[in-house]
Amino acid sequence: MSEVQYTPRELLACVAARLIKDGESVFVGTGLPLVGALLAKKMHAPNMMAIYECGAVDPEPRVLPWSVSCSWTTYKAPIILSMSSVFGHSRAGYADVGFLGGAQIDMYGNINATCIGDYEHPRVRLTGSGGANDIASLCERVIFMGLHLPERLPERVDYITTPGYLDGPGARERAGLVGGGPWRVITHLGVMGFDEETCRMKLISYHPGVTPEVIQQFTGFELLIPDDVTETPKPTEEELRILREEVDPCQLFCF
Amino acid sequence: MSHANDRLFDHKLAREWKLKKSRAEKDKRMTLQEAVATLVEDGDSIVETGFAYVRGPMAAYWEIGRQRKKNLVGIFTPGGMNTAWHEFGGLEGAHVAYVGVEMRGLISPFRRGVEAGTLKIYSEWSHGALALALRAAEQGVNYVACKSMLGTDIMRTNPYVREAKDPWTGEPVCLVPAMYPDVAIFHVHHADKYGNSRIWGPSVNDTAIAVAARKVIVTCERIVSSEDIRSNPYQVIIPHYCVDAVCEVPYGAYPGDMPGMYYFDRRLQERVVRIEWKTKESTKEWYEKYILGTKDHYEMIQLIAEEEGMNVLEYMKRLEQLSCDASYFGLGYWGVGGERDWKYEEVAKRAI
């Protein structure tokens, strides 16, 4: 039997899609989260409802959109609300999962999308929060996707744009935040979750061809590695077919 | 003259200004050049409308560039290609929730300005909180208490918001004050000559912004009759009394997306953001050639079309058609592929 061939981004998209359950509402950020959400909807979660910060709820994009706001994203949406309304509805309890990207994430799941280096004199100025802060503050649980490199997973992010568990247990409650906080971190090396007691990032599964040791080497802090870590299941032929033929045929994101 | 930031949260000043505006149905049509010349003043704060690169008033932004307006203060929720103003003296500082073009990347002129310290960031926001600041102005409340931004560095780098205790529950809340920008420019599908404006697709924050801002310019794909608006007011998002000028500017969102009509000029946007604007020198070259070197939006589109060797407007309409047939957008024959969009063919001919 021939080996299934796939790229790291394709694996990321498939792993992300699997984390979405049918019937859930998902607040989708731009980039790979968009791909993961569309793939989930075409696979096991046809009743999943996507929410976009431009105000579109439950659209049926025919083509992979270029933006969380463009006409392809809003296509066939039964309602398009205003920006403040969609965030308000999330606060009210209508958003189960928040699906985000970002430049850096730290051991407590705090995300930086604002600047690399000192805020006053940044080495790199990034985009800023966009809807990410609101999504992570208000949705019930948060999935983060990104590349796995030591500088991208530092012990402390240079700037907390988007709240994870802040500085540890109880901090979200003390700060007055509503949602449950970070739940999964998907990178091109593995899938991470968070320890219930310490709120620190822990390994859940490593991708095929990677070991927990390698993942630790590429992480800027001490990753908790429980005994029961497993290998991430490879993308199935069906997942890859739908991804390549229906979700991202032009390889805009999954190259 | 006060700094734009001193006016930004001044609800008394905003009200005084609006009490003086005419409520009459007055013909407010004028050219884009005229509207920008009279209503956008140096040092004004200007708020992004639509979703910056989706239904953004790009023609008006390029016109602001041509008229060399100075020291504007941007309010970006989100912000896009107009941040290039900075390198030509047009943008002095910004209140930022987001500046970028998503997967296409960061906007280099903005990034360079902040990194060099020449472009001041006056406050950081999240999209939700900045949307609430504008919504508060529309709802007539002094501030709103929300649950965004708490516990993060945004609270530390935004001097306008405050953490407080909810007087009922004692929980921490983030207080966001009502915001009143100096200028807002909208690009819409249809407007009547008085300024009532109709759109398809997401309104984002536009109704709130129209009420919050002191000076409002509407650019539209087409001016329609007042009867047309009155007989179908359901997608009308901006009322005439907020509007100071109405300009008919077909393809006014180019190279951005106009829901139901044309998609991004993906080739151009990708090339500009990733390559042409990579360095200060190449940005200058591009801006001088395409913005300062052209007399208006159509001359710019014509120049781009000649260099691309293709009909860019037709290309954008085709892209839009890929996913959106007119019937689903409810645009009927006004939209993509429609029979009655003769005017766009005219403009396309002029541009090619």
XYZ file of C-alpha atoms in Angstrom:
607
model
C 0.000 0.000 0.000
C 1.369 3.399 -0.942
C 1.937 6.015 1.734
C -0.472 8.952 1.865
C 1.465 12.096 0.945
C 0.568 15.433 2.503
C 2.120 18.801 3.356
C 2.476 20.169 6.938
C -0.247 22.740 6.335
C -2.610 20.075 5.041
C -2.060 18.084 8.220
C -2.718 21.216 10.289
C -5.986 21.853 8.455
C -7.136 18.242 8.947
C -6.254 18.173 12.657
C -8.055 21.489 13.145
C -11.155 20.276 11.333
C -11.357 17.169 13.530
C -11.544 19.307 16.686
C -14.814 20.874 15.559
C -17.885 18.893 16.563
C -21.072 18.801 14.569
C -23.618 21.330 15.753
C -21.093 23.712 17.306
C -20.802 27.391 16.585
C -17.284 28.445 15.682
C -15.955 32.022 15.590
C -13.463 31.806 12.744
C -10.310 33.886 12.364
C -8.460 34.411 9.100
C -6.022 32.014 7.396
C -5.722 28.356 8.325
C -8.670 28.477 10.778
C -10.829 29.368 7.771
C -9.592 26.257 5.975
C -10.109 24.026 9.019
C -13.646 25.281 9.547
C -14.626 24.819 5.887
C -13.142 21.313 5.870
C -15.029 20.329 9.042
C -18.284 21.551 7.535
C -17.770 19.461 4.403
C -16.771 16.373 6.423
C -18.191 15.358 9.786
C -19.767 18.621 10.921
C -22.367 19.706 8.330
C -24.373 21.422 11.080
C -21.451 23.456 12.309
C -22.189 27.176 12.295
C -19.396 29.586 11.432
C -19.373 33.157 12.741
C -17.172 35.850 11.180
C -16.284 39.199 12.722
C -17.602 41.149 9.735
C -21.027 40.006 10.912
C -21.730 37.008 8.666
C -23.253 34.000 10.398
C -23.416 30.492 8.905
C -22.540 31.348 5.296
C -21.937 28.693 2.650
C -18.801 29.784 0.806
C -18.392 28.016 -2.530
C -14.779 29.046 -2.911
C -12.104 29.528 -0.253
C -12.386 33.204 0.717
C -9.504 35.597 0.824
C -10.694 37.470 3.879
C -13.021 36.965 6.868
C -15.167 39.718 5.430
C -15.243 39.400 1.652
C -18.188 38.464 -0.530
C -17.068 34.845 -0.734
C -17.194 34.584 3.075
C -20.630 36.110 3.356
C -22.109 34.127 0.446
C -25.511 32.652 1.313
C -25.322 33.767 4.946
C -28.915 33.879 6.215
C -28.096 36.993 8.208
C -25.274 39.509 8.268
C -25.067 41.376 11.572
C -22.902 44.318 12.565
C -19.469 43.803 14.105
C -20.506 44.824 17.611
C -23.505 42.466 17.386
C -21.561 39.311 16.540
C -19.221 39.912 19.464
C -22.228 40.705 21.640
C -23.842 37.428 20.646
C -20.639 35.619 21.595
C -20.732 37.235 25.024
C -24.375 36.186 25.296
C -23.281 32.582 24.885
C -23.793 31.781 21.217
C -20.138 31.008 20.381
C -18.728 27.656 21.457
C -15.309 27.694 19.869
C -12.974 30.526 18.929
C -10.499 29.634 16.208
C -7.370 31.836 16.005
C -3.903 32.357 14.641
C -1.148 34.695 15.802
C 2.598 35.282 15.880
C 3.436 33.984 19.378
C 1.777 31.884 22.054
C 3.225 31.279 25.519
C 2.995 28.495 28.120
C -0.290 29.906 29.479
C -1.827 30.248 26.030
C -1.517 34.041 25.835
C -1.263 35.180 22.212
C 0.724 38.047 20.733
C -0.370 39.647 17.462
C 0.850 43.180 18.191
C 4.642 43.483 18.222
C 7.913 41.577 18.473
C 10.261 43.198 20.968
C 9.487 46.158 23.213
C 6.100 47.775 22.530
C 7.472 51.329 22.458
C 10.319 50.374 20.115
C 9.165 47.252 18.315
C 11.517 45.170 16.220
C 8.499 44.090 14.200
C 5.126 45.763 14.289
C 2.384 43.223 13.634
C -1.270 43.735 12.770
C -2.767 44.178 16.229
C -5.669 42.287 17.733
C -8.390 42.534 15.146
C -11.146 40.367 16.547
C -8.747 37.931 18.218
C -8.894 39.497 21.673
C -12.686 39.544 21.668
C -12.911 35.988 20.365
C -10.614 34.658 23.105
C -12.259 36.796 25.789
C -15.823 35.808 24.942
C -15.968 32.358 23.275
C -16.294 29.264 25.430
C -13.057 27.623 24.330
C -10.231 28.645 22.053
C -8.184 26.757 19.466
C -4.918 28.325 18.319
C -3.089 27.400 15.111
C 0.421 28.346 14.111
C 3.939 27.288 13.291
C 6.062 25.622 15.976
C 9.393 27.400 16.528
C 11.130 28.373 19.797
C 10.626 32.101 19.199
C 6.981 31.536 18.368
C 6.401 29.583 21.590
C 8.313 31.624 24.184
C 7.901 31.380 27.938
C 6.311 34.838 27.956
C 4.984 36.596 24.864
C 6.355 40.081 24.187
C 2.861 41.573 24.389
C -0.395 39.959 25.476
C -2.838 40.864 22.718
C -5.211 38.017 23.371
C -5.766 36.473 26.777
C -4.967 32.854 27.518
C -4.708 31.914 31.175
C -2.691 35.165 31.711
C -0.273 34.313 34.555
C -1.790 31.040 35.651
C -4.630 29.429 37.604
C -7.511 31.721 38.525
C -6.139 34.694 36.579
C -8.904 34.749 33.958
C -11.570 34.844 36.656
C -9.714 37.572 38.557
C -9.430 39.624 35.370
C -13.175 39.276 34.810
C -12.938 37.324 31.557
C -15.978 35.392 30.404
C -15.010 32.385 28.261
C -13.138 29.290 29.399
C -9.873 30.185 27.689
C -7.381 28.257 25.551
C -8.245 24.650 24.836
C -6.028 23.347 22.021
C -2.903 24.524 20.256
C -2.277 22.993 16.834
C 1.148 23.438 15.269
C 2.955 21.729 12.416
C 4.664 19.481 14.997
C 1.878 18.446 17.359
C -1.310 19.115 19.268
C -1.143 20.677 22.725
C -3.683 21.236 25.462
C -3.509 22.792 28.936
C -3.023 21.160 32.347
C -6.148 21.646 34.437
C -4.326 22.445 37.659
C -1.403 24.565 36.530
C -2.934 25.945 33.303
C 0.398 25.198 31.596
C 0.673 23.925 28.065
C 0.948 20.161 27.743
C 1.539 17.857 24.817
C -1.397 15.740 23.676
C -0.131 14.230 20.431
C 2.915 14.490 18.175
C 2.563 14.420 14.397
C 3.867 11.476 12.353
C 7.651 11.672 11.969
C 8.057 13.899 15.042
C 8.897 12.880 18.633
C 8.025 14.583 21.941
C 11.744 15.365 22.336
C 11.830 17.237 19.046
C 8.734 19.174 20.036
C 10.367 20.140 23.345
C 13.451 21.315 21.433
C 11.299 23.579 19.291
C 9.435 25.005 22.301
C 10.772 28.029 24.181
C 9.572 26.790 27.585
C 9.274 23.502 29.440
C 6.355 21.676 27.884
C 4.457 19.265 30.129
C 4.690 15.814 28.524
C 2.275 13.328 30.096
C 2.838 9.571 29.713
C -0.235 9.082 27.579
C 0.846 11.201 24.573
C 0.042 9.566 21.263
C 0.806 10.000 17.590
C -1.585 12.270 15.680
C -3.542 10.224 13.140
C -2.462 11.009 9.580
C -4.858 12.760 7.222
C -7.099 10.236 5.541
C -7.409 10.032 1.778
C -10.965 11.327 2.074
C -9.874 14.350 4.119
C -7.134 15.167 1.643
C -9.438 14.730 -1.331
C -12.011 17.156 0.064
C -9.295 19.577 1.137
C -7.588 19.560 -2.266
C -10.605 19.354 -4.523
C -13.272 21.269 -2.672
C -11.833 23.479 0.065
C -8.542 24.801 -1.279
C -8.135 23.697 -4.897
C -5.829 26.622 -5.701
C -3.563 25.850 -2.722
C -3.980 29.337 -1.333
C -3.317 28.237 2.230
C -2.336 24.564 2.093
C 0.807 24.641 0.010
C -6.437 74.271 16.413
C -6.752 71.395 18.839
C -5.214 68.005 18.160
C -7.586 65.403 16.686
C -7.216 63.330 19.841
C -8.624 66.172 21.978
C -11.805 66.117 19.900
C -12.127 62.357 19.637
C -14.076 61.754 22.846
C -15.683 65.195 23.159
C -19.418 64.467 23.046
C -20.385 68.118 23.529
C -18.393 69.274 20.524
C -19.806 66.422 18.437
C -23.381 67.373 19.382
C -22.859 71.078 18.731
C -21.577 70.256 15.267
C -24.502 67.993 14.452
C -27.099 70.489 15.720
C -25.872 72.779 12.926
C -26.266 70.222 10.144
C -29.222 70.621 7.772
C -32.008 68.075 8.076
C -33.543 69.137 4.786
C -33.499 66.944 1.728
C -30.769 68.889 0.010
C -28.954 67.886 -3.167
C -25.483 67.056 -1.866
C -23.958 65.767 -5.085
C -20.463 66.976 -5.873
C -17.277 65.659 -7.389
C -14.979 63.552 -5.267
C -12.254 66.167 -5.669
C -14.568 68.834 -4.299
C -15.781 66.694 -1.396
C -12.280 65.770 -0.263
C -11.035 69.360 -0.708
C -13.793 70.869 1.411
C -14.477 68.219 4.048
C -11.127 66.588 4.839
C -8.895 69.002 6.692
C -5.262 68.573 7.664
C -4.985 67.074 11.130
C -8.447 65.456 11.099
C -9.073 62.045 12.551
C -10.450 59.726 9.883
C -12.102 56.421 10.615
C -11.977 53.373 8.345
C -15.365 52.199 7.142
C -16.650 48.983 5.624
C -14.028 46.363 6.321
C -11.145 48.480 4.944
C -10.396 46.260 1.952
C -14.026 45.195 1.578
C -16.310 48.054 0.494
C -13.643 50.561 1.498
C -13.725 54.030 -0.128
C -10.407 53.513 -1.923
C -10.987 56.119 -4.653
C -11.516 58.728 -1.938
C -8.394 57.594 -0.070
C -6.283 57.897 -3.206
C -7.816 61.344 -3.780
C -6.752 62.341 -0.248
C -3.271 61.207 -1.280
C -3.386 63.313 -4.463
C -4.527 66.393 -2.564
C -1.639 65.825 -0.143
C -3.686 66.163 3.021
C -1.372 66.350 6.014
C -1.165 64.761 9.451
C -4.373 62.802 9.512
C -4.987 60.514 12.485
C -6.281 57.108 11.432
C -8.792 55.000 13.320
C -8.316 51.483 12.027
C -10.899 48.826 12.643
C -9.450 47.376 10.486
C -7.077 49.503 8.420
C -5.598 48.740 5.044
C -3.711 50.239 2.134
C -4.409 53.875 3.000
C -1.775 53.628 5.759
C 0.684 54.243 2.890
C -0.226 57.910 3.366
C 2.225 57.957 6.242
C 5.310 58.010 4.046
C 3.957 61.054 2.200
C 3.113 63.134 5.258
C -0.538 62.175 5.206
C -0.784 60.094 8.366
C 0.649 61.296 11.637
C -0.719 58.766 14.099
C -3.281 56.065 14.610
C -5.711 54.357 16.933
C -5.343 50.737 15.969
C -7.399 47.594 16.279
C -5.909 45.989 13.169
C -3.767 47.054 10.227
C -2.961 44.453 7.614
C -4.542 42.425 4.855
C -4.961 39.081 6.630
C -3.154 36.275 4.786
C -1.620 38.699 2.309
C 0.419 40.053 5.183
C 1.410 43.275 6.892
C 1.285 46.701 5.265
C 4.934 47.693 5.019
C 4.604 51.509 5.119
C 2.600 51.239 8.351
C 5.048 48.749 9.818
C 8.073 50.850 8.882
C 6.487 53.970 10.369
C 5.754 52.355 13.724
C 9.124 50.633 13.920
C 10.948 53.879 13.120
C 8.831 55.806 15.620
C 7.577 58.284 12.993
C 4.011 56.956 13.051
C 2.551 57.292 16.543
C 0.207 54.668 17.886
C -2.070 56.584 20.237
C -4.069 53.604 21.411
C -4.465 49.859 20.909
C -7.910 48.294 20.640
C -9.672 45.083 19.802
C -12.168 45.110 16.955
C -15.028 44.439 19.358
C -14.118 47.247 21.752
C -13.520 49.832 19.032
C -16.821 48.804 17.443
C -18.449 49.459 20.835
C -16.816 52.896 21.142
C -18.468 53.895 17.853
C -21.696 52.125 18.758
C -21.803 54.025 22.072
C -21.741 57.294 20.120
C -24.619 56.059 17.954
C -26.633 54.801 20.933
C -26.198 58.073 22.782
C -24.460 56.608 25.821
C -21.281 58.023 27.337
C -19.534 54.683 27.533
C -20.185 50.974 27.586
C -18.925 48.347 29.989
C -17.631 45.284 28.147
C -15.669 42.096 28.718
C -13.070 42.502 25.981
C -9.393 43.420 26.472
C -9.392 42.663 30.226
C -6.166 41.271 31.675
C -4.121 42.027 28.548
C -1.452 44.535 27.537
C -4.058 46.355 25.433
C -5.431 47.863 28.682
C -1.930 49.188 29.418
C -1.415 50.684 25.962
C -4.796 52.350 25.562
C -5.087 55.550 27.634
C -8.782 55.953 26.842
C -10.268 52.778 28.290
C -10.527 52.010 32.018
C -10.960 48.969 34.125
C -13.731 49.339 36.700
C -15.902 47.272 38.995
C -19.413 46.513 37.847
C -21.525 48.317 40.489
C -23.993 45.403 40.639
C -21.779 42.336 40.659
C -18.382 43.738 41.593
C -16.802 41.966 38.600
C -14.099 43.739 36.605
C -15.353 45.355 33.396
C -13.634 47.378 30.680
C -15.179 50.831 30.173
C -15.069 52.011 26.568
C -15.924 55.696 25.947
C -18.041 56.877 23.008
C -15.822 57.931 20.112
C -16.523 60.808 17.695
C -14.150 60.880 14.694
C -13.780 64.047 12.608
C -14.283 62.432 9.198
C -15.788 59.262 7.796
C -15.952 58.336 4.120
C -18.161 55.444 3.024
C -18.371 53.581 -0.223
C -21.840 52.149 -0.864
C -23.727 50.483 -3.692
C -26.555 53.005 -4.055
C -27.203 56.447 -2.627
C -29.793 59.070 -3.430
C -28.669 62.653 -3.928
C -29.511 63.467 -0.307
C -27.196 60.774 1.080
C -29.487 57.895 2.046
C -27.213 54.937 1.374
C -27.933 51.320 0.542
C -25.502 48.418 0.620
C -25.264 44.696 0.018
C -23.058 42.544 2.208
C -21.744 43.380 5.667
C -22.378 46.846 7.088
C -19.667 46.193 9.722
C -19.740 49.418 11.847
C -21.028 51.829 9.235
C -24.335 52.959 10.743
C -22.621 53.679 14.053
C -19.764 55.516 12.336
C -22.123 57.660 10.229
C -23.798 58.977 13.381
C -20.572 59.254 15.385
C -18.511 61.191 12.827
C -18.738 64.968 12.431
C -18.183 65.099 8.657
C -19.464 62.376 6.347
C -18.774 61.760 2.665
C -20.624 59.032 0.774
C -19.181 57.707 -2.467
C -21.415 55.303 -4.354
C -21.371 52.957 -7.292
C -24.533 54.614 -8.552
C -26.843 57.451 -7.601
C -30.439 56.240 -7.560
C -33.720 58.107 -7.219
C -35.158 58.963 -3.853
C -38.249 56.898 -4.804
C -36.041 53.874 -5.267
C -34.659 54.301 -1.743
C -38.038 55.063 -0.178
C -39.720 52.079 -1.805
C -37.048 49.714 -0.495
C -35.423 51.099 2.652
C -34.384 47.717 4.066
C -30.706 47.791 3.162
C -30.335 51.487 3.777
C -27.707 51.834 6.500
C -26.902 55.555 6.475
C -29.580 58.245 6.856
C -29.348 61.425 4.774
C -29.059 63.809 7.729
C -25.611 62.462 8.624
C -24.241 63.004 5.130
C -22.436 66.129 3.874
C -21.477 65.046 0.355
C -22.569 62.421 -2.172
C -20.204 61.461 -4.996
C -20.910 58.970 -7.745
C -17.718 56.935 -8.066
C -18.189 53.613 -9.919
C -15.489 51.112 -8.967
C -14.752 53.306 -5.971
C -13.639 50.333 -3.859
C -10.969 49.281 -6.363
C -8.672 47.379 -5.761
C -10.848 46.136 -2.902
C -13.928 43.953 -2.872
C -17.444 45.309 -3.536
C -19.930 42.627 -2.458
C -22.021 41.298 -5.334
C -20.276 43.458 -7.915
C -16.536 42.899 -8.092
C -13.927 41.026 -6.102
C -10.432 42.140 -5.053
C -7.959 42.775 -7.828
C -5.994 39.941 -6.318
C -3.039 40.210 -8.678
C -2.539 43.877 -7.946
C -3.116 43.690 -4.175
C -0.800 40.752 -3.755
C 1.916 42.405 -5.822
C 1.615 45.783 -4.137
C 1.522 44.480 -0.583
C 4.170 41.811 -0.938
C 6.558 43.415 -3.429
C 5.978 47.013 -4.524
C 5.705 48.423 -0.999
C 8.473 46.333 0.526
C 10.936 49.227 0.798
C 10.498 52.931 1.308
C 12.053 53.614 -2.101
C 9.851 51.196 -4.020
C 6.752 52.478 -2.213
C 7.657 56.027 -3.235
C 8.110 54.937 -6.828
C 4.745 53.159 -6.886
C 2.857 55.930 -5.107
C 4.322 58.675 -7.298
C 3.469 56.779 -10.442
C 0.000 55.475 -9.662
C -1.408 57.956 -7.137
C 0.363 61.292 -7.459
C 1.026 60.753 -11.163
C -2.597 60.187 -12.166
C -5.394 62.718 -12.290
C -8.084 60.476 -10.836
C -9.162 56.945 -9.938
C -9.942 56.035 -13.553
C -6.625 57.181 -14.899
C -5.030 55.010 -12.206
C -7.138 51.987 -13.191
C -6.333 52.630 -16.850
C -2.615 52.715 -16.115
C -2.822 49.488 -14.130
C -4.873 47.831 -16.862
C -2.365 48.833 -19.537
C 0.512 47.427 -17.546
C -1.332 44.223 -16.692
C -2.322 43.915 -20.349
C -5.838 42.992 -19.345
C -9.231 44.382 -18.484
C -8.858 44.414 -14.688
C -12.452 45.437 -14.094
C -13.748 42.497 -16.137
C -11.337 40.241 -14.223
C -12.696 41.414 -10.866
C -16.273 40.900 -11.991
C -15.418 37.378 -13.135
C -13.811 36.608 -9.783
C -16.897 37.813 -7.980
C -19.051 35.639 -10.213
C -17.033 32.595 -9.186
C -18.896 32.422 -5.942
C -21.717 34.900 -6.043
C -24.472 34.686 -8.546
C -26.496 37.860 -8.479
C -29.697 36.165 -7.371
C -28.169 35.070 -4.089
C -26.901 38.514 -3.367
C -30.338 39.913 -4.021
C -28.702 42.388 -6.347
C -30.851 41.234 -9.235
C -29.648 42.730 -12.452
C -27.767 45.458 -10.681
C -25.035 43.058 -9.746
C -22.475 40.841 -11.357
C -23.151 39.669 -14.849
C -26.314 41.732 -14.989
C -27.798 43.097 -18.173
C -28.398 46.571 -16.882
C -24.956 47.403 -15.614
C -24.270 49.249 -18.865
C -22.719 52.021 -16.903
C -19.963 49.754 -15.737
C -19.249 48.757 -19.294
C -18.936 52.455 -20.063
C -16.547 52.992 -17.215
C -14.655 49.863 -18.135
C -14.285 51.158 -21.705
C -13.041 54.465 -20.414
C -10.578 52.734 -18.169
C -9.152 50.329 -20.723
